[in-house]
Coordinates of C-alpha atoms in Angstrom, one line a residue:
M1 CA 37.9 25.4 95.3
R2 CA 40.7 25.6 97.7
P3 CA 41.2 29.2 99.0
L4 CA 44.3 30.9 97.9
S5 CA 46.6 32.3 100.2
F6 CA 47.9 35.9 100.1
G7 CA 49.9 37.8 102.7
G8 CA 48.7 35.6 105.2
Y9 CA 45.0 35.8 104.3
D10 CA 42.8 33.2 102.6
M11 CA 41.1 34.7 99.4
D12 CA 38.2 33.1 97.3
P13 CA 39.4 32.2 94.0
H14 CA 36.3 33.8 92.6
G15 CA 37.0 37.0 94.2
V16 CA 40.8 36.8 93.0
G17 CA 39.5 36.5 89.5
L18 CA 36.8 39.3 89.7
L19 CA 39.6 41.4 91.2
F20 CA 41.9 40.6 88.5
L21 CA 39.2 41.6 85.8
G22 CA 38.6 44.8 87.9
A23 CA 42.3 45.7 87.3
V24 CA 42.5 44.8 83.8
G25 CA 39.0 46.8 83.0
G26 CA 40.3 49.6 85.1
A27 CA 43.8 49.8 83.2
L28 CA 41.7 49.7 79.9
L29 CA 39.1 52.2 80.9
L30 CA 40.9 55.5 80.3
P31 CA 42.3 54.5 76.8
L32 CA 39.0 53.3 75.9
L33 CA 37.6 56.9 77.1
R34 CA 40.0 58.7 75.3
L35 CA 39.7 56.6 71.7
L36 CA 36.0 57.6 72.4
K37 CA 36.8 61.4 72.9
W38 CA 39.1 61.1 70.1
L39 CA 36.3 59.3 67.7
V40 CA 33.4 62.1 68.8
T41 CA 35.6 65.1 68.3
S42 CA 36.6 63.6 64.8
F43 CA 33.1 64.4 63.3
W44 CA 32.9 67.9 64.2
E45 CA 36.4 68.8 63.4
E46 CA 35.7 67.8 59.9
S47 CA 34.2 71.5 59.8
V48 CA 37.7 73.0 60.1
P49 CA 38.4 74.8 57.1
L50 CA 41.1 73.6 54.6
I51 CA 43.7 76.4 53.7
E52 CA 45.4 76.6 50.4
V53 CA 49.1 77.4 50.1
G54 CA 50.7 77.9 46.2
T55 CA 53.3 75.7 45.5
E56 CA 54.5 77.6 42.5
K57 CA 58.1 78.0 43.8
V58 CA 58.2 74.2 44.3
D59 CA 56.6 73.3 41.1
R60 CA 59.2 75.6 39.3
V61 CA 62.2 73.7 41.0
E62 CA 60.6 70.1 39.9
K63 CA 60.2 71.5 36.4
S64 CA 63.6 72.9 36.0
K65 CA 65.0 69.4 36.7
R66 CA 63.0 68.0 34.0
V67 CA 63.9 70.4 31.4
E68 CA 67.5 71.3 31.8
N69 CA 70.9 70.9 33.5
H70 CA 72.0 74.3 34.2
Y71 CA 70.8 74.9 37.7
I72 CA 73.9 72.5 39.0
Y73 CA 75.2 74.5 41.8
V74 CA 78.5 73.4 43.5
P75 CA 78.8 75.5 46.8
R76 CA 82.4 76.9 47.8
K77 CA 83.4 79.4 50.2
K78 CA 84.4 82.1 47.6
D79 CA 81.0 82.0 46.1
E80 CA 78.9 83.1 49.2
H81 CA 77.5 86.5 49.2
P82 CA 77.3 88.3 52.5
N83 CA 73.9 89.2 51.9
R84 CA 72.3 85.9 50.7
V85 CA 72.1 82.4 51.7
N86 CA 72.5 80.1 48.5
C87 CA 70.3 77.0 48.7
Y88 CA 70.8 73.8 47.0
D89 CA 69.7 70.1 47.2
P90 CA 72.1 68.0 49.0
A91 CA 71.2 64.9 47.2
T92 CA 71.6 66.3 43.4
M93 CA 73.6 69.6 44.0
E94 CA 70.8 71.5 42.1
Y95 CA 70.6 75.2 43.0
L96 CA 67.1 76.1 44.4
G97 CA 67.6 79.6 44.8
F98 CA 68.4 82.0 47.5
V99 CA 67.2 83.7 50.6
P100 CA 68.4 87.1 52.4
A101 CA 71.3 86.9 55.1
L102 CA 69.5 89.3 57.4
N103 CA 71.7 91.7 59.3
A104 CA 71.2 92.7 63.1
E105 CA 68.9 95.9 62.1
S106 CA 66.6 93.7 60.1
V107 CA 66.3 91.0 63.0
R108 CA 65.3 93.7 65.4
A109 CA 62.5 94.8 63.0
H110 CA 61.2 91.7 63.1
V111 CA 61.1 91.1 66.9
E112 CA 59.6 94.3 67.3
K113 CA 56.7 93.6 64.7
A114 CA 56.3 90.1 66.5
R115 CA 55.8 92.3 69.7
A116 CA 53.0 94.4 68.6
A117 CA 51.4 91.3 67.1
Q118 CA 51.8 89.3 70.6
K119 CA 50.0 92.3 72.7
E120 CA 46.9 91.5 70.7
W121 CA 47.2 87.8 70.5
C122 CA 47.9 87.4 74.1
K123 CA 44.2 88.5 74.8
S124 CA 43.0 85.4 72.7
S125 CA 40.9 82.8 74.0
F126 CA 42.0 79.0 74.0
A127 CA 39.2 78.3 71.8
V128 CA 40.7 80.7 69.2
R129 CA 44.0 79.0 69.8
R130 CA 42.9 75.6 69.4
R131 CA 40.9 76.7 66.2
L132 CA 44.5 77.7 64.9
L133 CA 46.2 74.4 65.7
R134 CA 43.3 72.3 64.0
V135 CA 43.5 74.5 60.9
L136 CA 47.1 73.7 60.7
L137 CA 46.7 70.2 61.7
R138 CA 44.2 69.8 58.8
Y139 CA 46.6 71.1 56.3
I140 CA 49.4 69.0 57.4
V141 CA 47.3 65.8 57.0
E142 CA 45.9 66.7 53.8
N143 CA 49.3 67.9 52.4
Q144 CA 51.7 65.3 53.6
E145 CA 53.3 64.4 50.4
I146 CA 54.3 68.1 49.4
I147 CA 55.3 68.9 52.9
C148 CA 57.5 65.8 52.7
R149 CA 58.9 66.5 49.2
I150 CA 60.0 70.1 50.3
S151 CA 61.8 68.6 53.3
A152 CA 63.5 66.1 51.1
R153 CA 64.5 68.2 48.5
D154 CA 66.2 70.8 51.2
S155 CA 67.5 68.3 53.6
G156 CA 68.4 65.0 51.3
K157 CA 66.1 62.5 53.4
V158 CA 63.9 60.2 51.9
M159 CA 60.2 60.3 52.0
V160 CA 59.6 57.8 54.6
D161 CA 62.2 59.7 56.9
A162 CA 60.3 62.8 56.2
G163 CA 56.8 61.2 57.0
L164 CA 58.2 60.1 60.4
G165 CA 60.3 63.2 61.8
E166 CA 58.2 65.8 60.0
V167 CA 54.7 64.9 59.8
L168 CA 54.0 62.2 62.4
T169 CA 56.0 64.0 65.1
T170 CA 54.3 67.4 64.4
C171 CA 50.8 66.0 64.3
E172 CA 51.2 64.4 67.6
K173 CA 52.5 67.6 69.0
I174 CA 49.3 69.3 67.7
A175 CA 46.9 66.5 69.0
W176 CA 48.5 66.8 72.4
L177 CA 48.4 70.8 72.4
L178 CA 44.6 70.4 71.5
S179 CA 43.9 67.6 74.2
E180 CA 45.8 68.9 77.0
G181 CA 47.4 72.0 76.4
E182 CA 45.0 74.3 78.2
R183 CA 44.9 72.3 81.3
W184 CA 48.4 72.8 81.9
L185 CA 48.3 76.6 81.4
R186 CA 45.3 77.4 83.3
P187 CA 45.8 78.7 87.0
E188 CA 46.9 76.1 89.2
R189 CA 45.5 76.1 93.1
R190 CA 48.6 75.4 95.6
S191 CA 48.6 74.3 99.3
V192 CA 49.1 77.5 101.7
G193 CA 51.2 75.8 104.5
R194 CA 50.1 76.2 108.2
T195 CA 50.7 79.8 109.0
M196 CA 48.6 81.0 105.9
L197 CA 45.6 79.0 106.4
H198 CA 43.6 82.0 105.7
K199 CA 44.7 82.3 102.7
V200 CA 44.6 80.8 99.1
A201 CA 47.4 80.4 96.5
R202 CA 47.8 79.9 93.1
V203 CA 50.2 79.8 90.2
E204 CA 49.2 81.5 86.8
Y205 CA 50.9 81.0 83.5
E206 CA 51.1 84.4 81.6
P207 CA 52.7 84.6 78.0
L208 CA 56.5 85.7 78.0
G209 CA 56.2 88.2 75.3
V210 CA 58.1 87.2 72.2
L211 CA 60.1 84.0 72.1
G212 CA 63.0 83.2 69.8
A213 CA 64.2 80.1 68.4
I214 CA 67.4 78.8 66.6
V215 CA 66.7 75.6 64.9
P216 CA 68.8 73.1 63.1
W217 CA 68.5 71.5 59.4
N218 CA 67.9 67.9 60.3
Y219 CA 63.9 68.5 60.2
P220 CA 63.0 71.6 58.4
F221 CA 59.1 71.4 59.1
H222 CA 59.2 69.9 62.5
N223 CA 61.9 71.9 63.9
L224 CA 60.5 75.3 62.6
F225 CA 56.7 74.1 63.8
N226 CA 58.0 72.8 67.2
P227 CA 58.6 76.2 68.9
V228 CA 55.9 77.4 67.3
L229 CA 53.0 75.5 68.1
A230 CA 54.1 75.9 71.8
G231 CA 54.6 79.2 71.8
V232 CA 51.6 80.7 70.0
F233 CA 49.4 78.4 72.0
A234 CA 51.0 79.9 75.2
G235 CA 50.2 83.3 73.9
N236 CA 53.3 84.3 72.4
A237 CA 54.9 85.6 69.1
V238 CA 57.6 83.5 67.9
V239 CA 60.5 84.7 65.9
V240 CA 62.6 81.6 64.4
K241 CA 66.2 81.6 63.1
V242 CA 66.2 78.5 60.7
S243 CA 69.3 77.1 59.5
E244 CA 71.5 78.2 56.4
H245 CA 71.5 74.8 55.0
T246 CA 67.5 74.2 55.1
S247 CA 66.6 77.8 54.0
W248 CA 64.7 77.3 51.0
S249 CA 61.8 75.4 52.5
A250 CA 61.2 77.9 55.4
G251 CA 59.5 80.3 53.0
F252 CA 56.8 77.5 51.9
Y253 CA 56.2 76.5 55.6
Q254 CA 56.1 80.3 56.6
S255 CA 53.2 80.8 54.2
I256 CA 51.6 77.9 55.6
I257 CA 51.6 79.5 59.2
H258 CA 50.6 82.8 57.8
K259 CA 47.5 81.4 55.8
A260 CA 46.6 79.7 59.1
L261 CA 46.7 83.1 61.2
E262 CA 44.6 84.8 58.3
T263 CA 42.0 82.1 58.6
V264 CA 41.3 82.6 62.3
G265 CA 41.8 86.1 62.3
A266 CA 45.4 86.2 64.2
P267 CA 47.6 88.8 63.7
H268 CA 49.9 88.2 60.7
D269 CA 53.1 89.4 62.6
L270 CA 52.6 86.7 65.2
V271 CA 55.2 84.3 63.7
H272 CA 58.6 85.6 61.9
I273 CA 61.2 83.3 60.3
V274 CA 64.6 85.1 59.8
T275 CA 67.4 83.7 57.5
G276 CA 70.9 84.2 57.3
Y277 CA 74.4 82.8 58.8
G278 CA 75.8 83.0 62.5
A279 CA 75.8 86.7 62.6
T280 CA 71.8 86.6 62.0
G281 CA 71.6 83.9 65.1
Q282 CA 73.6 86.2 67.1
A283 CA 71.3 89.2 66.4
L284 CA 68.4 87.4 67.3
V285 CA 70.1 86.3 70.9
E286 CA 70.6 90.0 71.3
S287 CA 67.4 91.1 70.0
G288 CA 65.8 91.5 73.1
V289 CA 63.2 88.5 72.8
N290 CA 62.0 87.1 76.2
K291 CA 63.4 83.8 75.8
L292 CA 65.4 81.8 73.6
T293 CA 65.7 78.2 72.7
F294 CA 68.6 77.0 70.8
V295 CA 69.1 73.4 69.1
G296 CA 72.4 72.7 67.8
S297 CA 75.9 71.8 68.8
T298 CA 77.6 72.0 72.1
A299 CA 80.2 74.5 70.8
V300 CA 77.8 77.0 69.2
G301 CA 75.3 76.5 72.3
K302 CA 78.1 77.9 74.7
K303 CA 78.6 81.0 72.5
V304 CA 74.7 81.6 72.7
M305 CA 74.5 81.3 76.3
A306 CA 77.6 83.8 76.6
A307 CA 75.7 86.4 74.2
A308 CA 72.5 85.9 76.2
A309 CA 74.1 86.5 79.4
E310 CA 74.8 90.3 78.2
T311 CA 70.9 90.8 78.2
L312 CA 70.0 88.1 80.6
T313 CA 67.9 86.6 78.2
P314 CA 66.8 83.2 79.6
V315 CA 68.0 80.2 77.5
V316 CA 67.1 76.7 76.6
L317 CA 70.0 74.6 75.3
E318 CA 69.4 71.3 73.3
L319 CA 72.5 70.2 72.6
G320 CA 74.3 67.3 71.1
G321 CA 74.0 63.9 71.9
K322 CA 75.6 60.6 71.6
D323 CA 73.0 58.1 73.0
P324 CA 73.7 54.7 74.3
F325 CA 71.8 51.7 73.2
V326 CA 72.1 48.9 75.5
V327 CA 71.0 45.2 74.7
C328 CA 71.0 42.3 77.2
D329 CA 71.3 39.1 76.5
D330 CA 67.6 38.0 77.2
A331 CA 66.4 40.8 74.5
D332 CA 64.4 39.8 71.6
L333 CA 66.7 40.3 68.9
E334 CA 63.9 40.2 66.1
Q335 CA 62.5 43.5 67.5
V336 CA 65.8 45.0 68.6
V337 CA 67.8 44.8 65.4
S338 CA 64.9 46.3 63.5
I339 CA 64.5 49.3 65.9
A340 CA 68.7 49.7 66.4
L341 CA 68.6 50.1 62.6
R342 CA 66.0 52.9 62.7
G343 CA 67.9 54.2 65.5
A344 CA 71.1 54.5 63.7
F345 CA 70.0 55.5 60.3
Q346 CA 66.9 57.3 60.5
G347 CA 67.6 60.5 58.4
S348 CA 71.2 59.4 57.8
G349 CA 71.7 59.5 61.2
Q350 CA 71.6 62.9 61.6
N351 CA 69.5 63.1 64.9
C352 CA 70.4 64.6 68.0
A353 CA 68.9 62.1 70.0
G354 CA 69.9 59.0 67.6
A355 CA 71.5 56.2 68.6
E356 CA 75.3 56.0 68.2
R357 CA 76.7 53.8 70.8
F358 CA 75.6 50.5 70.8
Y359 CA 76.6 48.0 73.7
V360 CA 75.5 44.5 73.5
Q361 CA 76.0 41.7 75.7
E362 CA 78.3 38.6 75.1
G363 CA 76.0 36.1 74.7
I364 CA 73.9 37.6 72.0
Y365 CA 76.7 39.9 70.3
T366 CA 77.7 37.8 67.4
E367 CA 74.0 37.2 66.3
F368 CA 73.3 40.8 66.7
V369 CA 76.2 41.6 64.7
D370 CA 75.6 39.3 62.0
R371 CA 71.7 40.4 61.7
V372 CA 72.6 44.0 61.5
V373 CA 75.3 43.6 59.1
G374 CA 73.1 41.5 56.9
S375 CA 70.4 44.1 56.8
V376 CA 72.8 46.9 56.4
N377 CA 74.1 45.3 53.3
T378 CA 70.8 45.7 51.6
M379 CA 70.0 49.1 52.2
R380 CA 69.8 51.3 49.4
V381 CA 71.2 54.6 49.2
G382 CA 70.4 57.7 46.7
P383 CA 68.6 60.9 45.9
A384 CA 65.1 59.7 46.8
L385 CA 63.2 62.4 44.7
E386 CA 65.1 61.4 41.3
R387 CA 63.5 59.0 38.9
G388 CA 64.5 55.5 39.4
H389 CA 65.1 56.2 43.3
S390 CA 61.9 56.1 44.8
D391 CA 62.6 53.1 46.6
V392 CA 65.8 54.1 48.5
D393 CA 66.2 53.4 52.1
M394 CA 68.4 56.3 53.0
G395 CA 69.4 59.7 51.5
A396 CA 71.9 62.1 51.5
V397 CA 74.1 63.7 54.0
C398 CA 72.8 67.7 54.8
M399 CA 76.2 69.6 55.3
P400 CA 78.7 70.0 52.5
T401 CA 81.6 69.3 54.5
H402 CA 80.4 66.4 56.7
V403 CA 81.1 63.6 54.4
D404 CA 84.8 64.6 54.9
H405 CA 84.4 64.6 58.5
L406 CA 82.7 61.3 58.9
Q407 CA 85.5 59.7 57.0
S408 CA 88.1 61.2 59.1
L409 CA 86.3 59.6 62.3
V410 CA 86.3 56.1 60.5
D411 CA 89.8 56.1 59.2
E412 CA 91.3 57.3 62.9
A413 CA 89.1 54.2 64.3
V414 CA 90.3 51.9 61.9
A415 CA 94.0 53.0 62.4
A416 CA 93.4 52.4 66.2
G417 CA 92.1 48.9 65.5
A418 CA 88.2 49.4 64.6
K419 CA 87.0 46.8 62.1
V420 CA 84.4 48.0 59.2
L421 CA 82.1 45.4 58.4
A422 CA 79.9 47.4 56.1
G423 CA 80.1 50.9 54.2
G424 CA 83.1 52.9 55.5
T425 CA 83.9 55.0 52.4
P426 CA 81.9 58.1 50.6
L427 CA 79.9 57.5 47.6
P428 CA 80.8 60.2 45.2
E429 CA 79.8 58.5 42.3
I430 CA 75.9 59.2 43.2
G431 CA 76.6 63.1 42.8
G432 CA 75.6 64.4 46.2
H433 CA 76.7 64.4 49.7
F434 CA 76.2 60.7 50.2
Y435 CA 77.8 58.3 53.1
P436 CA 76.8 54.9 53.3
P437 CA 75.2 53.1 56.4
T438 CA 78.3 51.9 58.2
V439 CA 79.1 49.3 60.9
L440 CA 82.0 49.2 63.1
V441 CA 83.3 46.7 65.7
N442 CA 86.3 46.4 68.0
V443 CA 86.0 50.0 68.9
N444 CA 86.6 51.4 72.3
H445 CA 86.3 54.6 74.4
G446 CA 89.8 55.8 73.5
M447 CA 88.5 56.6 70.1
R448 CA 87.2 60.0 69.0
I449 CA 84.4 58.3 67.2
M450 CA 83.0 56.8 70.5
Q451 CA 83.3 60.2 72.3
D452 CA 82.3 62.9 69.7
E453 CA 79.0 63.4 68.3
V454 CA 79.3 61.8 64.9
F455 CA 75.8 63.0 63.5
G456 CA 75.7 60.5 60.7
P457 CA 75.0 56.7 59.5
I458 CA 77.7 55.1 61.5
M459 CA 76.7 52.3 64.0
C460 CA 79.6 51.4 66.6
I461 CA 79.2 48.4 68.4
M462 CA 80.8 47.3 71.5
R463 CA 80.1 44.1 73.8
F464 CA 79.7 43.9 77.6
D465 CA 79.3 41.2 80.2
T466 CA 77.6 42.3 83.2
D467 CA 74.9 45.0 83.8
D468 CA 77.2 47.0 85.8
K469 CA 79.7 47.4 82.7
A470 CA 76.7 48.5 80.7
V471 CA 76.1 51.4 83.1
E472 CA 79.7 52.2 83.2
L473 CA 79.9 52.3 79.4
A474 CA 76.9 54.1 79.0
N475 CA 77.9 57.0 81.3
D476 CA 81.7 57.3 80.1
C477 CA 80.8 60.3 77.8
R478 CA 80.1 63.7 78.3
F479 CA 76.7 63.9 76.4
G480 CA 73.6 63.0 78.3
L481 CA 70.4 63.3 76.2
G482 CA 68.8 60.2 75.3
S483 CA 69.2 56.6 75.9
S484 CA 67.5 53.1 75.0
V485 CA 67.7 49.7 76.9
F486 CA 66.6 46.5 76.0
S487 CA 65.7 43.3 78.0
G488 CA 63.3 40.6 78.4
S489 CA 62.9 41.6 81.8
K490 CA 61.2 45.0 82.8
R491 CA 62.8 45.0 85.9
R492 CA 66.1 44.6 84.8
A493 CA 66.0 47.0 81.9
R494 CA 64.3 49.5 84.6
A495 CA 67.4 49.1 86.8
I496 CA 69.8 49.6 84.2
A497 CA 67.9 52.7 83.0
S498 CA 67.8 54.3 86.3
R499 CA 71.3 54.5 86.8
I500 CA 72.0 55.8 83.3
R501 CA 73.1 59.4 83.2
A502 CA 70.7 60.9 80.6
G503 CA 67.8 63.2 80.3
M504 CA 65.6 60.5 78.6
V505 CA 65.4 56.7 78.3
S506 CA 63.2 54.4 76.2
I507 CA 62.9 50.8 77.5
N508 CA 62.3 48.3 74.8
D509 CA 62.3 51.1 72.5
F510 CA 64.0 53.7 70.8
N511 CA 63.2 57.5 71.0
A512 CA 59.7 56.6 72.5
T513 CA 59.9 59.6 74.8
Y514 CA 59.8 62.0 71.8
M515 CA 56.7 60.7 70.5
C516 CA 55.0 60.8 74.2
Q517 CA 54.3 64.6 73.7
S518 CA 53.9 65.3 77.1
L519 CA 57.0 64.5 78.5
P520 CA 60.0 67.0 78.1
F521 CA 62.7 66.9 75.8
G522 CA 66.4 67.8 77.0
G523 CA 69.4 66.6 78.4
V524 CA 72.3 67.0 81.1
G525 CA 76.1 67.5 80.8
D526 CA 77.4 68.8 77.3
S527 CA 73.8 67.9 75.9
G528 CA 72.5 71.2 77.4
F529 CA 69.7 72.2 80.1
D530 CA 66.2 73.1 80.5
R531 CA 63.3 71.2 78.7
F532 CA 61.1 72.1 75.8
A533 CA 58.2 70.0 74.7
G534 CA 55.7 68.3 77.1
V535 CA 54.0 70.0 80.1
E536 CA 57.4 71.6 81.4
G537 CA 58.0 73.1 77.8
L538 CA 54.9 74.4 77.3
R539 CA 54.9 76.2 80.9
G540 CA 58.3 77.2 79.8
C541 CA 57.0 79.7 77.2
C542 CA 55.2 81.5 80.3
S543 CA 56.2 83.5 83.2
V544 CA 55.0 81.9 86.2
K545 CA 53.5 84.2 88.4
S546 CA 52.4 83.3 92.2
I547 CA 49.6 84.8 93.8
A548 CA 48.1 84.4 97.5
E549 CA 44.9 86.3 98.8
D550 CA 42.5 86.2 101.7
R551 CA 40.1 83.2 101.6
F552 CA 37.2 85.3 102.8
S553 CA 36.7 89.0 102.6
F554 CA 36.1 89.2 106.0
V555 CA 39.1 88.0 107.4
K556 CA 42.0 90.4 107.0
T557 CA 45.7 90.1 107.7
Y558 CA 47.1 92.3 110.2
I559 CA 50.6 92.7 111.7
P560 CA 50.4 91.0 115.2
K561 CA 50.9 93.6 117.9
P562 CA 54.4 92.4 119.4
I563 CA 56.0 92.9 116.4
Q564 CA 54.3 96.3 115.1
Y565 CA 57.0 99.1 114.7
P566 CA 58.2 100.1 117.3
V567 CA 58.7 96.5 118.0
S568 CA 57.7 95.2 121.7
S569 CA 60.2 93.8 123.8
S570 CA 58.6 90.5 123.6
G571 CA 58.7 90.4 119.6
F572 CA 61.3 87.8 119.6
Q573 CA 59.6 85.4 122.2
F574 CA 56.2 86.0 120.4
L575 CA 58.0 84.6 117.1
Q576 CA 59.5 81.8 119.1
A577 CA 56.6 80.7 120.4
L578 CA 54.8 81.1 117.0
V579 CA 57.2 78.5 115.5
G580 CA 56.8 76.4 118.6
L581 CA 53.2 76.1 118.0
F582 CA 53.1 75.4 114.1
Y583 CA 56.1 73.2 113.8
G584 CA 56.9 72.1 117.4
A585 CA 56.7 68.4 117.9
G586 CA 54.1 66.9 120.6
L587 CA 51.2 67.8 122.0
R588 CA 52.6 69.4 125.0
R589 CA 55.2 71.5 123.2
K590 CA 52.5 73.0 121.1
V591 CA 50.0 74.0 124.1
S592 CA 53.3 75.4 125.9
A593 CA 54.1 77.5 122.8
G594 CA 50.3 78.3 122.6
W595 CA 50.0 79.8 126.2
A596 CA 53.6 81.6 125.7
L597 CA 52.0 83.1 122.4
V598 CA 49.1 84.4 124.8
Q599 CA 51.3 85.9 127.6
C600 CA 53.3 87.9 124.5
M601 CA 49.9 89.5 123.2
L602 CA 49.1 90.7 126.8
P603 CA 50.2 94.1 127.5
P604 CA 53.0 94.0 130.2
P605 CA 52.4 94.4 133.9
K606 CA 54.0 98.0 134.2
A607 CA 51.9 99.3 131.4
V608 CA 48.9 98.0 133.1
E609 CA 49.6 99.8 136.1
T610 CA 50.7 102.9 134.3
Q611 CA 47.0 102.7 132.4
A612 CA 45.3 102.2 135.9
K613 CA 47.0 105.3 137.2
T614 CA 46.1 107.4 134.1
K615 CA 42.4 106.5 134.6
G616 CA 42.6 107.3 138.1
S617 CA 44.1 110.6 137.8
K618 CA 41.5 111.7 134.9
K619 CA 38.7 110.5 137.3
A620 CA 39.9 112.5 140.2
K621 CA 40.0 115.8 137.8

């Protein structure tokens, strides 16, 4: 065989083949080892106890639906009681019950109980913390249907959306913490630099104390468990304020957590859930928690930040998003369309990192739109938990006034020249808060629907010609949370993605960054700052302590004589020589600096002469 030439060198074809096989084998080895580890651990994880949590509250609601109709509840402003939060199913308007709207004093009491529990929990081993997570994981896996039914009942979503957004993501987070959590919280060695060669340095991650979280309503189960899992694993107590729109499910989910804590012998007060309106959230911000995570709108996030400033409480703000979804003309449309539909309509479009702005290159624009509209016209909308509606594709909109808001955005866009190709009008005949999957074209960035976060099932599609234009359009927005880029060329997709101003980007996929639980979650601009999830989010649950100490017990640090108090006249020359020795360029410069350093350490001539005279006078006496 003729040798292959590479970089000016001849290579044996057999060697090239072996090199290729070695590279492929090396790339596959790590995933295979991880798979083997997962299979091995699966056997002994079966011994994890399966906890039981009562479902009487849920059963009572299900029974009431089959027996009578007087539970129908239509919320109105005048019906709100200041001391309670009324709960209802947004898909049927059925009344589910109420929870207390806690005042500031009650919130502080919850925080203090959590603080007392944390002092005990922070001493726990990682083995105990992993056992807690395994107990929770087994319960979730064995009880997926009840968890999803409760989430669907409280938020209006369909079961598939609950399975994806509530169960799958939570299980993946637990699996990542079990696999890598301790690794990222162990003390970490750091370099010591040139002047501290006689030292060793490390960083330790200590629990902060009590973490607060204010979470939204779009994923009642996952949004509650997300801060709890990382916070408790890092040794903290956690107090979560759940949304007033999905407070009914929180009681059941809290019972799962408390049962798991009891099973592993952890303090009962380690995790608290508080319910109420904005005043309850403000009370949590001002309660003295050691750190607060807020997930919600930009407007409310600004208020949270202002309130937290009064007590210097550090905050993580995960705010609104208006994610761009860029489709290049060499993308695989068969793949892209199905992902685009999921990105736009998952959970009725109520996702902070949902795809809202679709930019499709001219060459495939028409085909993309035709495929999308064809699929949207087959989507079924309705209350997923009702008889005869178990096969619906999209559920209700959670907030009672949000349907009107969505319609106002569509009406404004149409008045400005946009065209509705599917949906576009509410569905009051179904009975709950329903808005159909909607497709808009002929939109532009002068429209409010292309600038404000929609948070609903509306897909706005624009065309672009060049990659530069795609980047320009993607960045023409004050939000910067997630983004997606699709191209048949990975190099091209990476080039576009690298120029998009966002905290996260998925290439040839949608929201893949969130399923990779080692990655941090967060954005830039009006999408907030700092990160939760991933390595950075886990370490963010900790106080970072820097430690430096002597490398050897027999080597101690002394202040050099020239800069001891009172400082010698050669003190500054000593420091100049020291800097030159460690950081000067070239051997000659370093040798010169070293000689100068020695001279500075020697006593001055007058001092030598005085010492000699003193010694002589002593001998004469």
